[in-house]
Amino acid sequence: DNLQAAILKFRLKKIDQIIFKRRKNAEIYFNLLKQLPILLPIEKSGEFNTYHTFVIQTEKRDQLAEYLFEKGIETAIHYPVPIHLQPASKFLNHGIGSFKSTELQAKKILTLPVHQFLKFSDIKYICKEICEFFKE
């Protein structure tokens, strides 16, 4: 409808600025978290990640998420159930163990805040708390 079109038109005018800010936020994460026992997103040469999400992987995902929540930091677990184990995919007859890497990732992934409204101090605080968690 017209209202949604107007909102989209407004947002599209700012998309380059939004992507730039998210990429800057990701850069800060990379710099502050690179020494920790976590897997950071990989951006290969020739790729251009807009960082709609900033997904890390860690063996201690649930403990880290709980710790960060207690510190006032909101995280998310996007796709906790792999697609081949979703009810909509049942007809494909792929059970547990069919895609082991995917199933393993589903247990490790944690999305950190990366949106364009974060300040440097916000990301610094998030990273400080993640570092504190891994010191314990």
Coordinates of C-alpha atoms in Angstrom, one line a residue:
D1 CA 0.0 0.0 0.0
N2 CA 1.0 3.7 -0.2
L3 CA 2.1 3.9 3.5
Q4 CA 4.5 1.0 3.2
A5 CA 5.8 2.3 -0.1
A6 CA 6.5 5.7 1.5
I7 CA 8.3 4.1 4.4
L8 CA 10.4 1.9 2.1
K9 CA 11.2 4.9 -0.1
F10 CA 12.5 6.7 3.0
R11 CA 14.5 3.8 4.2
L12 CA 16.1 3.1 0.8
K13 CA 17.4 6.6 0.8
K14 CA 19.4 5.8 3.9
I15 CA 20.4 2.2 3.1
D16 CA 24.0 3.1 2.2
Q17 CA 24.5 4.9 5.5
I18 CA 22.9 2.0 7.4
I19 CA 25.2 -0.5 5.8
F20 CA 28.2 1.7 6.3
K21 CA 27.4 2.0 10.0
R22 CA 26.8 -1.7 10.4
R23 CA 30.1 -2.6 8.7
K24 CA 31.9 -0.1 11.0
N25 CA 30.2 -1.8 14.0
A26 CA 31.3 -5.2 12.7
E27 CA 34.9 -3.9 12.3
I28 CA 34.9 -2.9 16.0
Y29 CA 33.7 -6.4 17.0
F30 CA 36.4 -8.0 14.9
N31 CA 39.1 -5.9 16.5
L32 CA 37.9 -6.4 20.1
L33 CA 36.9 -10.0 20.0
K34 CA 39.6 -11.6 17.7
Q35 CA 41.6 -13.1 20.6
L36 CA 38.7 -15.0 22.1
P37 CA 37.7 -18.7 21.7
I38 CA 34.8 -17.7 19.4
L39 CA 34.3 -18.0 15.6
L40 CA 33.6 -14.6 14.1
P41 CA 31.8 -14.2 10.8
I42 CA 34.0 -14.7 7.7
E43 CA 33.9 -12.2 4.9
K44 CA 36.0 -13.5 2.0
S45 CA 37.8 -11.4 -0.6
G46 CA 35.2 -10.2 -3.1
E47 CA 32.3 -10.6 -0.7
F48 CA 30.4 -7.7 0.8
N49 CA 28.6 -8.4 4.0
T50 CA 26.0 -5.9 5.0
Y51 CA 25.9 -7.3 8.6
H52 CA 22.2 -7.5 8.8
T53 CA 23.2 -9.8 11.7
F54 CA 26.5 -10.4 13.4
V55 CA 26.6 -14.1 14.3
I56 CA 29.4 -15.6 16.3
Q57 CA 29.8 -19.2 17.2
T58 CA 30.9 -20.6 20.6
E59 CA 30.7 -23.9 22.4
K60 CA 29.4 -21.9 25.4
R61 CA 26.6 -20.2 23.5
D62 CA 23.8 -20.7 26.0
Q63 CA 26.0 -19.7 29.0
L64 CA 27.2 -16.6 27.1
A65 CA 23.7 -15.6 26.1
E66 CA 22.5 -15.9 29.7
Y67 CA 25.5 -14.0 31.0
L68 CA 25.0 -11.1 28.5
F69 CA 21.3 -11.0 29.3
E70 CA 22.2 -10.5 33.0
K71 CA 24.4 -7.6 31.9
G72 CA 21.5 -6.0 30.0
I73 CA 22.8 -7.1 26.5
E74 CA 20.2 -8.5 24.2
T75 CA 21.3 -11.4 21.9
A76 CA 19.3 -13.7 19.7
I77 CA 19.6 -17.3 18.4
H78 CA 18.5 -17.2 14.8
Y79 CA 17.5 -20.6 13.5
P80 CA 18.0 -22.7 16.6
V81 CA 16.5 -25.6 14.7
P82 CA 18.2 -26.5 11.4
I83 CA 16.0 -26.2 8.3
H84 CA 16.1 -29.9 7.6
L85 CA 14.6 -30.6 11.0
Q86 CA 11.8 -28.0 10.7
P87 CA 8.3 -29.4 10.4
A88 CA 7.9 -28.0 6.9
S89 CA 10.9 -30.1 5.8
K90 CA 9.7 -33.3 7.3
F91 CA 8.6 -34.7 3.9
L92 CA 12.3 -34.7 2.8
N93 CA 13.0 -37.4 5.3
H94 CA 16.2 -35.8 6.7
G95 CA 16.5 -36.7 10.3
I96 CA 19.0 -35.9 13.0
G97 CA 22.5 -36.5 11.8
S98 CA 21.7 -35.9 8.1
F99 CA 23.5 -32.6 8.1
K100 CA 25.9 -32.7 11.0
S101 CA 27.7 -29.4 10.4
T102 CA 24.4 -27.6 10.3
E103 CA 23.2 -29.2 13.4
L104 CA 26.5 -28.4 15.2
Q105 CA 26.3 -24.8 14.1
A106 CA 22.7 -24.5 15.3
K107 CA 24.0 -25.3 18.8
K108 CA 26.8 -22.7 18.7
I109 CA 25.4 -19.6 16.9
L110 CA 24.6 -16.4 18.8
T111 CA 23.7 -13.1 17.2
L112 CA 25.1 -10.0 18.8
P113 CA 23.6 -6.5 18.4
V114 CA 25.0 -4.8 15.3
H115 CA 22.3 -2.3 14.3
Q116 CA 23.1 1.2 13.1
F117 CA 22.0 2.9 16.3
L118 CA 24.7 1.4 18.4
K119 CA 27.4 3.7 19.7
F120 CA 31.0 2.8 20.0
S121 CA 30.6 2.8 23.8
D122 CA 27.8 0.2 23.4
I123 CA 29.9 -2.2 21.4
K124 CA 32.9 -1.6 23.7
Y125 CA 30.7 -2.6 26.6
I126 CA 29.4 -5.7 24.9
C127 CA 32.9 -6.8 24.0
K128 CA 34.2 -6.0 27.5
E129 CA 31.5 -8.3 29.0
I130 CA 32.2 -11.0 26.4
C131 CA 35.9 -10.9 27.4
E132 CA 34.9 -11.0 31.1
F133 CA 32.8 -14.1 30.5
F134 CA 35.7 -16.0 28.8
K135 CA 38.0 -15.0 31.7
E136 CA 35.8 -16.9 34.2

